[in-house]
XYZ file of C-alpha atoms in Angstrom:
437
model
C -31.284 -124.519 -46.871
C -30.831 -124.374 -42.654
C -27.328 -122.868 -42.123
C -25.741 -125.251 -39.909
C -24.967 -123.919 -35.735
C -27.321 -120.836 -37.088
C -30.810 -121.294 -35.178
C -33.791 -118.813 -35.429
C -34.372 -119.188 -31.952
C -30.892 -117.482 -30.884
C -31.790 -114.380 -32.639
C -34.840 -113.588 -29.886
C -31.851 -113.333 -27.171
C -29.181 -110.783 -26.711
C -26.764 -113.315 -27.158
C -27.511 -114.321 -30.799
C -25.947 -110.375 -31.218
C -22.367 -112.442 -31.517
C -23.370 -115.010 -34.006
C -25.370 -112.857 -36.100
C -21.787 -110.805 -36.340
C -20.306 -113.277 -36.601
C -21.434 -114.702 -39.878
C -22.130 -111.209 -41.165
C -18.230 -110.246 -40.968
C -16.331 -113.540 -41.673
C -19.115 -115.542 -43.948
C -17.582 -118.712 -42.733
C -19.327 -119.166 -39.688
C -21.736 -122.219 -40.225
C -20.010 -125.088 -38.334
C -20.629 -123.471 -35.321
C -23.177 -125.226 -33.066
C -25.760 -123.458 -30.439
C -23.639 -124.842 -27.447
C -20.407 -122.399 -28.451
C -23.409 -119.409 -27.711
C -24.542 -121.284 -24.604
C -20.619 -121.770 -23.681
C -19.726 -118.098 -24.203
C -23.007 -116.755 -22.207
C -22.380 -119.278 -19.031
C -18.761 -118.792 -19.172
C -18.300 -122.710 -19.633
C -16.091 -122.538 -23.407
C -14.265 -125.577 -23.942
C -11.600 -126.265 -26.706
C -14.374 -128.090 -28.784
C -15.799 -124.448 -30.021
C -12.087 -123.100 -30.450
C -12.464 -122.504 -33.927
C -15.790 -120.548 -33.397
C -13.562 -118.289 -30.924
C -11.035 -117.777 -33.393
C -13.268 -116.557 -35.951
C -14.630 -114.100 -33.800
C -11.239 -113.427 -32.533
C -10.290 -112.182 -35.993
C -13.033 -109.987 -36.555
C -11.778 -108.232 -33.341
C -8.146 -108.765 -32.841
C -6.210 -105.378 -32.282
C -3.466 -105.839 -35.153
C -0.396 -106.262 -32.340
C 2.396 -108.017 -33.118
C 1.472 -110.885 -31.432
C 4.572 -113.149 -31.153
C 6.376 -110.350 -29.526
C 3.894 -109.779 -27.090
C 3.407 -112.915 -25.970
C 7.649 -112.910 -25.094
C 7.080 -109.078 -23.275
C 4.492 -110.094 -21.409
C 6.015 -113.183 -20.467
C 8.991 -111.558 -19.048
C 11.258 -112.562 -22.231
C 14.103 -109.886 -21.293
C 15.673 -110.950 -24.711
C 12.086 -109.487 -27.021
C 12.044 -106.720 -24.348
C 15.323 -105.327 -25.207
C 14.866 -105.600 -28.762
C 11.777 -103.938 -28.624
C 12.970 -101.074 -26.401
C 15.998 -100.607 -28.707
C 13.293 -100.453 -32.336
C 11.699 -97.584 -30.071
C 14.624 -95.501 -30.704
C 14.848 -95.706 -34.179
C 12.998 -92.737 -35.519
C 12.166 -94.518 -38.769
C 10.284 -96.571 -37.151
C 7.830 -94.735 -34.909
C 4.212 -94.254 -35.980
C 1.761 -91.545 -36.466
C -0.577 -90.779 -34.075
C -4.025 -90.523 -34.942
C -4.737 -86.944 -34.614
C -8.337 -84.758 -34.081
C -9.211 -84.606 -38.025
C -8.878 -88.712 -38.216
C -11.116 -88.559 -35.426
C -13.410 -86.010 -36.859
C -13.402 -88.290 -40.268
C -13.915 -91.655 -39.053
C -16.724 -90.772 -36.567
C -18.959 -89.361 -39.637
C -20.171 -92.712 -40.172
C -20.226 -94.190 -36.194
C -21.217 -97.508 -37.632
C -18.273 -97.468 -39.780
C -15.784 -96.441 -36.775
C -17.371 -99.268 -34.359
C -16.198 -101.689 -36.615
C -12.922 -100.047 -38.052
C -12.237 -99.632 -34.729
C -13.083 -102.787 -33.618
C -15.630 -102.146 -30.296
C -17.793 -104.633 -28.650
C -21.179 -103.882 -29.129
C -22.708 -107.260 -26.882
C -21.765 -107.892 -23.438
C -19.426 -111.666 -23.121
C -21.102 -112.789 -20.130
C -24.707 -112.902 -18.677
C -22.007 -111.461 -15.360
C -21.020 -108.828 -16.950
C -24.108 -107.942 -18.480
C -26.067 -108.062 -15.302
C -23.101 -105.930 -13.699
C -22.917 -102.527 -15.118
C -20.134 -100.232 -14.139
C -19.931 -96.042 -14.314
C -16.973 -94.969 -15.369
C -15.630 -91.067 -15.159
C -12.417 -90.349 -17.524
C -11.179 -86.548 -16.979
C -8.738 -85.785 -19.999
C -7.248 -82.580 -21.211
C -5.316 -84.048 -24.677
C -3.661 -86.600 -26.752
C -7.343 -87.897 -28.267
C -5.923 -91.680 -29.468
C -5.050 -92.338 -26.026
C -8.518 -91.239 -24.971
C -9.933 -93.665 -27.659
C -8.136 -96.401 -27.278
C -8.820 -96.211 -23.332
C -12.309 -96.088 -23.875
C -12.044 -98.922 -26.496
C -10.287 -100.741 -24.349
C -13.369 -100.599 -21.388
C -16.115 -100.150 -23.672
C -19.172 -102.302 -23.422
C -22.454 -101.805 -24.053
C -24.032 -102.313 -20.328
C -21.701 -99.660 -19.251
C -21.904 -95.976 -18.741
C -19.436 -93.391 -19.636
C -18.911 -89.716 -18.686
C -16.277 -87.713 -20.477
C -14.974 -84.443 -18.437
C -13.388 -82.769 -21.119
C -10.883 -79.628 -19.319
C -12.489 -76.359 -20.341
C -9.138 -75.240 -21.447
C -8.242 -77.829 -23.763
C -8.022 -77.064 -26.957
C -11.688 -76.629 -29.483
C -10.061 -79.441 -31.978
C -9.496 -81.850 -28.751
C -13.253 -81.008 -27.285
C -14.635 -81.403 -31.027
C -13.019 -84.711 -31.255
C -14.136 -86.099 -28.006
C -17.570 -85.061 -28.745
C -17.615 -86.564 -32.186
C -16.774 -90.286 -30.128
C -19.139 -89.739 -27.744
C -21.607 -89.235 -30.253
C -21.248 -92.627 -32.011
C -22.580 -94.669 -28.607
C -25.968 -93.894 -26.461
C -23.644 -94.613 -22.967
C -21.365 -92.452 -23.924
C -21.067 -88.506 -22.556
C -19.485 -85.623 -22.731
C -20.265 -83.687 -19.147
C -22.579 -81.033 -19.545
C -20.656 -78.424 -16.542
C -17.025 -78.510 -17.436
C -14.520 -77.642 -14.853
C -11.116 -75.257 -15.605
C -8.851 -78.463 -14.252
C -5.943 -76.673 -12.041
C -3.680 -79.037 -11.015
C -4.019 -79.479 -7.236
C -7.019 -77.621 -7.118
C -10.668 -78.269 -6.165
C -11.293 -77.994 -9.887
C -9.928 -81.864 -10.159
C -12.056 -83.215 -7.367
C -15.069 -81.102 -8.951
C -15.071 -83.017 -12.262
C -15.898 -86.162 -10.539
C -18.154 -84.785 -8.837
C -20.116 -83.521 -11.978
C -19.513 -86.766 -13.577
C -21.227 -88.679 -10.403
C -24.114 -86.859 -10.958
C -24.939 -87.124 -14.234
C -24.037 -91.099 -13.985
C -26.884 -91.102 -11.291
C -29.115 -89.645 -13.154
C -28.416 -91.691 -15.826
C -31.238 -95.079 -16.917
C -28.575 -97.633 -16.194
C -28.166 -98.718 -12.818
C -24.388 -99.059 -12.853
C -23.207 -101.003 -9.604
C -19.734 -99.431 -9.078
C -17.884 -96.174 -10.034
C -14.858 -95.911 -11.103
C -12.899 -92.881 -12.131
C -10.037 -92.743 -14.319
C -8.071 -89.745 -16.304
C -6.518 -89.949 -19.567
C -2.969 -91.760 -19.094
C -4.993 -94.842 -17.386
C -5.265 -98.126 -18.969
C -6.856 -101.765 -18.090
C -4.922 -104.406 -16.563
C -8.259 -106.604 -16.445
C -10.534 -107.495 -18.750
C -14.229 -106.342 -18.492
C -14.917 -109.619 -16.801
C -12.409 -109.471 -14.429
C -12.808 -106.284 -13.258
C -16.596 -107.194 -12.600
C -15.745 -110.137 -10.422
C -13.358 -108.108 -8.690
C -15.933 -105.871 -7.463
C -18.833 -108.567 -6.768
C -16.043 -109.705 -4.461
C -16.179 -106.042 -2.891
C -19.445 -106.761 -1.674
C -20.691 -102.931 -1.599
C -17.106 -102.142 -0.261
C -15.038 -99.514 -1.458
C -11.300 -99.455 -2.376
C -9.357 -96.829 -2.127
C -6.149 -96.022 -0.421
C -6.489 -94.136 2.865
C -4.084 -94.140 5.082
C -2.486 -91.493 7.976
C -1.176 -87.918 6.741
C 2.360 -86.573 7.289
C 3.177 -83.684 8.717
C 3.743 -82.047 5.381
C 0.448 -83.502 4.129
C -1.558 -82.101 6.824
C -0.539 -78.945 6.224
C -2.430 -78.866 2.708
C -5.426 -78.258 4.735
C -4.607 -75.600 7.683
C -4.100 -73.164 5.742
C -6.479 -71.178 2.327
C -5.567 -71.615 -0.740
C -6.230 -69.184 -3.701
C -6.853 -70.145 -7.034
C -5.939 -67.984 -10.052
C -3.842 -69.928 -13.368
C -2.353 -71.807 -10.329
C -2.901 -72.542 -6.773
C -0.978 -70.952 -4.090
C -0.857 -70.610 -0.456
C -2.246 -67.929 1.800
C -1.166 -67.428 5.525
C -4.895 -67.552 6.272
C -5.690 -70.554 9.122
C -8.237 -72.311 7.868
C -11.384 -73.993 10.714
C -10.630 -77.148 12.011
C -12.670 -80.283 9.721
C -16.348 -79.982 9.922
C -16.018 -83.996 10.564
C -16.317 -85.871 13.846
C -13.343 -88.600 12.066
C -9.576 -87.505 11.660
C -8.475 -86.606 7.920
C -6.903 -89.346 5.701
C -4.406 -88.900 3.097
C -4.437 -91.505 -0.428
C -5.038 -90.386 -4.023
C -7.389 -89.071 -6.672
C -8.505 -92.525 -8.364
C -10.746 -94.541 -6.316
C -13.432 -97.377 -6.635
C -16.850 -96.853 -5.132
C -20.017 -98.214 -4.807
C -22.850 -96.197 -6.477
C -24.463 -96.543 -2.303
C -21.260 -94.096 -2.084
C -21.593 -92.160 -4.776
C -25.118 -91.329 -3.721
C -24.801 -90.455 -0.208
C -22.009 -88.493 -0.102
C -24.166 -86.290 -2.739
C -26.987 -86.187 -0.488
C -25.747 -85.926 2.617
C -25.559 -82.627 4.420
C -22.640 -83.514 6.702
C -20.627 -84.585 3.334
C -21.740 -81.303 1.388
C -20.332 -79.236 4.366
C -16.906 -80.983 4.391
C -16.697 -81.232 1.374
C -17.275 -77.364 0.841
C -14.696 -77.009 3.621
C -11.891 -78.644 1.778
C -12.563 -76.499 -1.655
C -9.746 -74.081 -0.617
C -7.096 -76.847 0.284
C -4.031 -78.093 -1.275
C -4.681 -80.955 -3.507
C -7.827 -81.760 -2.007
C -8.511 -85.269 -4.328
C -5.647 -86.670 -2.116
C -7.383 -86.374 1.016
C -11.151 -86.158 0.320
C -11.890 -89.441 -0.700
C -9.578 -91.091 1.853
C -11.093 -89.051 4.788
C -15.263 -90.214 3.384
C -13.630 -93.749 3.153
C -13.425 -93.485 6.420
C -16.385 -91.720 7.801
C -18.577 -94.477 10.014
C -21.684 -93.487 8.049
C -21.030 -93.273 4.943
C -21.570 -96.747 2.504
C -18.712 -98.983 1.825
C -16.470 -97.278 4.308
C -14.304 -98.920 6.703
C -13.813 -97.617 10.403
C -10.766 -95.263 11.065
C -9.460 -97.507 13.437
C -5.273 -98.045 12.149
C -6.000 -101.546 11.521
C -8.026 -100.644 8.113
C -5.315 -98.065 7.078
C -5.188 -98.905 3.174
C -2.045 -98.599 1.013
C -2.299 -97.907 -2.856
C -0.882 -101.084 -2.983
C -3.202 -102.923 -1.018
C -6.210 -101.000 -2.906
C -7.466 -102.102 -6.162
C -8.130 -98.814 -8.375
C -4.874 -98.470 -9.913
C -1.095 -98.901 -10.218
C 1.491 -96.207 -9.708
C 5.181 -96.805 -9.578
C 6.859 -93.416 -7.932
C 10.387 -92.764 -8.903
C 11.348 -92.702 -5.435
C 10.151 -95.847 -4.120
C 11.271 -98.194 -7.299
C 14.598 -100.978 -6.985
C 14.655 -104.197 -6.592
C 12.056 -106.055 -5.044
C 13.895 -109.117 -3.405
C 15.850 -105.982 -1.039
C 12.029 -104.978 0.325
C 11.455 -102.320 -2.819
C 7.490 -102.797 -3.201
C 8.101 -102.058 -6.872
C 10.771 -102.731 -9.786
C 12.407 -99.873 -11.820
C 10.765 -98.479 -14.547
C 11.138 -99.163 -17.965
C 9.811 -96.096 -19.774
C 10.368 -92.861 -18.466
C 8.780 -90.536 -15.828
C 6.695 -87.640 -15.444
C 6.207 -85.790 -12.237
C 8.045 -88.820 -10.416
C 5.594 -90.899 -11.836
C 6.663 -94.116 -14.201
C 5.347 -93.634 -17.509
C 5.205 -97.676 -18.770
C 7.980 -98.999 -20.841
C 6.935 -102.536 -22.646
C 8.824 -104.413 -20.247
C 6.883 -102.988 -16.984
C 3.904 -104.875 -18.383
C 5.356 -108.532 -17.257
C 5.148 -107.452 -13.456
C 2.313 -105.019 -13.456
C 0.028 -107.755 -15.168
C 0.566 -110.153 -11.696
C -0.760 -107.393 -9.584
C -4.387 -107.514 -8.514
C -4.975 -103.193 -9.942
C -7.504 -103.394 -12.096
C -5.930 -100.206 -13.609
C -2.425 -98.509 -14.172
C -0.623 -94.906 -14.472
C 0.674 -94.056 -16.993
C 0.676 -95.326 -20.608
C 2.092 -92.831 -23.522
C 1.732 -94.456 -26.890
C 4.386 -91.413 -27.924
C 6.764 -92.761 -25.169
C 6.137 -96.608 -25.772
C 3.370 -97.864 -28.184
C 4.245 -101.284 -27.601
C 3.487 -101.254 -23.729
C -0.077 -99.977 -24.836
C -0.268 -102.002 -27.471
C 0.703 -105.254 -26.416
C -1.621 -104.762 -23.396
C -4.666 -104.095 -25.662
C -3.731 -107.259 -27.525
C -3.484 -109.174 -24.404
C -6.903 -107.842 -22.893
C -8.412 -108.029 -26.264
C -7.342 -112.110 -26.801
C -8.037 -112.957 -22.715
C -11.660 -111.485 -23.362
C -12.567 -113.369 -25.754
C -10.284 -116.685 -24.741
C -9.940 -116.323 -21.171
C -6.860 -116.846 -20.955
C -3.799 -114.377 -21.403
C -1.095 -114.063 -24.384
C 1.230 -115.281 -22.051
């Protein structure tokens, strides 16, 4: 008896992946036609296959309360306090998932995928023609890691994992056992001792970058991320944003301060910690002046491999191994470096805030108030860490208008809701296109 909407000739594409999966996990797929698949793969859904979507959806949906979310992300100040007031009840916080459920669940990896709930098919011949390297340096907190990489996964893409040396065997184990379950998934094979504000930090991306090269797929755009990140676009999204890029890069770079410059006249020794010497360092082996921005950055893979192979990069970058913080001022200066791919010219009228750039969105301590008296961001919600707003659940209505494609930071111990909600929200606009709001 022919199944109704299920045709034998979908099944010799790469789309057919989502019907088959369809019918396998919900068994009540069979008044769904072949113009839903056709819909979903030219990016052309209309409400006529909405019951087809929320199948799927419901094989996938991330368990959020999704009422509630729908009122935080809309700005509902009435669900926000309510929700930020729950957070304090003890009784009420969850358990994370910890190492050994990681280590459990990842002895069967077909059994995690779906427990989990991962995309294994790309949504979009776009995306799928559009593959993306990603580098994610962690040191702990392994749901956070997951649920990150959940968040981006896709088949098409390519992950590297720079786990810290120093973190703990458990953590490592853990991250190795995830990795395991997916073929574009990896742990880096040269680990770096991460020492904050040391070379160490730039040197894991730099690992990362190439191993990603050397990698079969032929990723388009790198991005790099560390643990505390999290999505504020959906795979889709974040694709278009960079076809937009046209072989650009974004990343801010903009002019140093006098205290900033000072991170790089003088060596730096690096034991547990880094610390200043009275030793001058040279002058820039670079023909460009220095540029000051931050360690997260996105970059065309032209980028990635040239600054690899180029001699002039290799020497400044060996130069600025012994200065202070160097991921704040290394990538900003090669952004700005006439040959080198994607760059713009140093001239002050391409000076690039973090704002203005598209990798990610940080809201500092000292620059937060209110907006309509010239503050560029509102006050945090959550808490902070090194000046740095750790999301509460009602930072997510604002952050979600801004063009990042990424945030920092997200603690599920601090505020499950903000991360949750926002995997709910990415999770439903992936599949819908359109937000919870």
């Amino acid at each position: 008896m022919r199944l109704i909407g299920c045709r034998r000739k979908w099944l010799l594409t790469t789309g057919t992946a989502l019907l088959g999966l369809l019918f396998l996990l919900t068994g009540n797929f069979q008044s769904c036609e072949e113009d839903m698949m056709r819909g979903i793969w030219e990016n052309s859904i209309d409400m006529g296959n909405r019951r087809c979507l929320d199948i799927f959806y419901k094989t996938l949906n991330l368990s959020a309360q999704q009422s509630i979310c729908s009122q935080i992300i809309g700005g509902d100040q009435t669900a926000i306090e309510k929700t930020l007031l729950n957070s304090l009840d003890v009784t009420r916080r969850r358990t994370p998932l910890t190492e050994n459920h990681y280590w459990n669940m990842t002895r069967d990896c077909a059994a995690f995928k779906r427990e989990r709930k991962y995309l294994n098919f790309a949504l979009s011949k776009e995306e799928k023609n559009f593959p993306i390297a990603y580098s994610i340096v962690i040191h702990q907190n392994i749901e956070m890691f997951e649920r990150l990489l959940r968040t981006i996964y896709t088949p098409q893409n390519v992950y590297c994992i720079h786990v810290d040396r120093k973190a703990a065997d458990s953590f490592q184990l853990a991250v190795r056992a995830i990795a395991s379950c997916f073929s574009n998934v990896f742990v880096a094979s040269k680990l770096e001792n991460v020492i904050y504000a040391s070379w160490s930090r730039v040197q894991a991306d730099l690992n990362c970058m190439e191993e990603l090269l050397q990698n079969p797929v032929r990723w388009r755009y790198f991005i790099n991320l560390c643990g505390m990140d999290f999505p504020l676009k959906t795979n889709a999204e974040i694709v278009r944003s960079l076809i937009v890029l046209n072989g650009k890069n974004s990343m801010e770079s903009e002019v140093p301060s006098a205290t900033k410059r000072e991170r790089w006249l003088f060596h730096h020794e690096v034991k547990n910690q880094i610390s200043r010497t009275e030793v001058k360092k040279t002058s820039p082996p670079i023909s460009t002046p220095m540029f000051t921005g931050n360690a997260y950055f996105v970059a065309s893979r032209e980028f990635v491999n040239h600054l690899l192979e180029s001699r002039e990069i290799q020497k400044f970058l060996k130069w600025a191994e012994d200065t202070y913080s160097p991921d704040e001022h290394v990538w900003a200066t090669l952004q700005r470096i006439p040959t080198v791919p994607g760059s713009n010219p140093y001239n002050s009228k391409y000076h690039m805030s973090d704002m203005a750039a598209i990798a990610r969105m940080v809201k500092w301590s000292y620059m937060e108030g209110d907006i309509t008296k010239g503050a560029p961001y509102p006050k945090c919600t959550g808490t902070h860490r090194r000046a740095v707003c750790v999301y509460g659940c009602g930072d997510l209505h604002w952050i979600l208008q801004q063009h990042h494609l990424f945030a920092n930071k997200f603690d599920p111990e601090v505020d499950n809701t903000a991360v949750e909600c926002l995997e709910e929200h990415l999770r439903y606009k992936a599949i819908y296109r359109t937000g919870l709001m």
